[in-house]
C-alpha angles and dihedrals in degrees: 000000000000119000122235095230096173094050093044092048092048093051090046090051091049092053093048095047090047093067097028091063090063097039092148089064100034102039111018098041094060089053091056092046093050094048090049090053090049092049094046094048091047092049092044091055091052111176090002091064089091094054120121125234111203091328094317122106117239094248092049089048097055098036096078091048092052091048092050091047091054091049098050096039090057093044088053094044093051098056098035094049092044093058095038093053092044091054095045094045091046095238096113084106087073088067098038101044103055116091094264126132122230090256092052092050091048091048092051094048092045092050090054090053093045094050091050091047093049093046091050089045093055094048094044093047092051091049095047091047090063089064102026111033112201136170115224112231102191112026095172093055090045092054091050093052094046092051095042093047093047091050092047095052092041089055091047088050091054092050090049091049091050094049098041119088095182141020088255090063091045091052091048092058091046096047100038102035117014099041096045092047090051097046095043095051100086098276094138101021144029111262088220086079091062126095114265095259095053090040089060092044090057090060092066092052110095089201088066092058095049093050094041092049093049091047089053090052091051102039109010091243122122137174094192142027116293092206091048090051092052091051093047094050093044094050091044092051094048091050094047091046094053092047093047094047090050092052091052090048092053095037094231108186089345104083096048 
């Protein structure tokens, strides 16, 4: 039952250095993309950009969603690309051969994704604040949602990397599942504006809870229950963790 601390630390360090070496691509690029989204949405709204949603200005409303999207997209990209490259380059053996349990490997990969997500989140938040000043109202809740969301997408990235046998398959998961779930989760609008059917559908989307919870932490506005969101993300993360650790233990699509 002992933990291989040296091996776990080494794999964590490897995952962090992997994205840190190309910081211009992994950290700076998301800042530019987020600011472009903010500018485009503000320009597209025109005279309505100054409108207020439940006491929150439009720019303040969409800023938390854009920040959270940048965080989770990078957490997902870090773990999925790490496994995909390892499989294609034939160096996946470097992860499978060391005396590490499935849980230790998952923890190390997830930490790499979380660190990248948090780093991007800090830089993006600072950049957005220059154009949309906001005063966080619940920092503790915000930290929980950032960590929970980063872990969730890092785990999804691992599952995607395990399942994918080519970059085409990896792109398919990103384009047809991850991106739609993120964009259709209330990032740019309040789900209260949706018809009743789609309003209910949003409540089974875990992406909605992570964005809504973070928006509440930043602005005090929420479309859903904060407690419910915490439970959904916690249960989702535990489930994804158990599934991912089991796949590493069995070597599904990794040992062939």
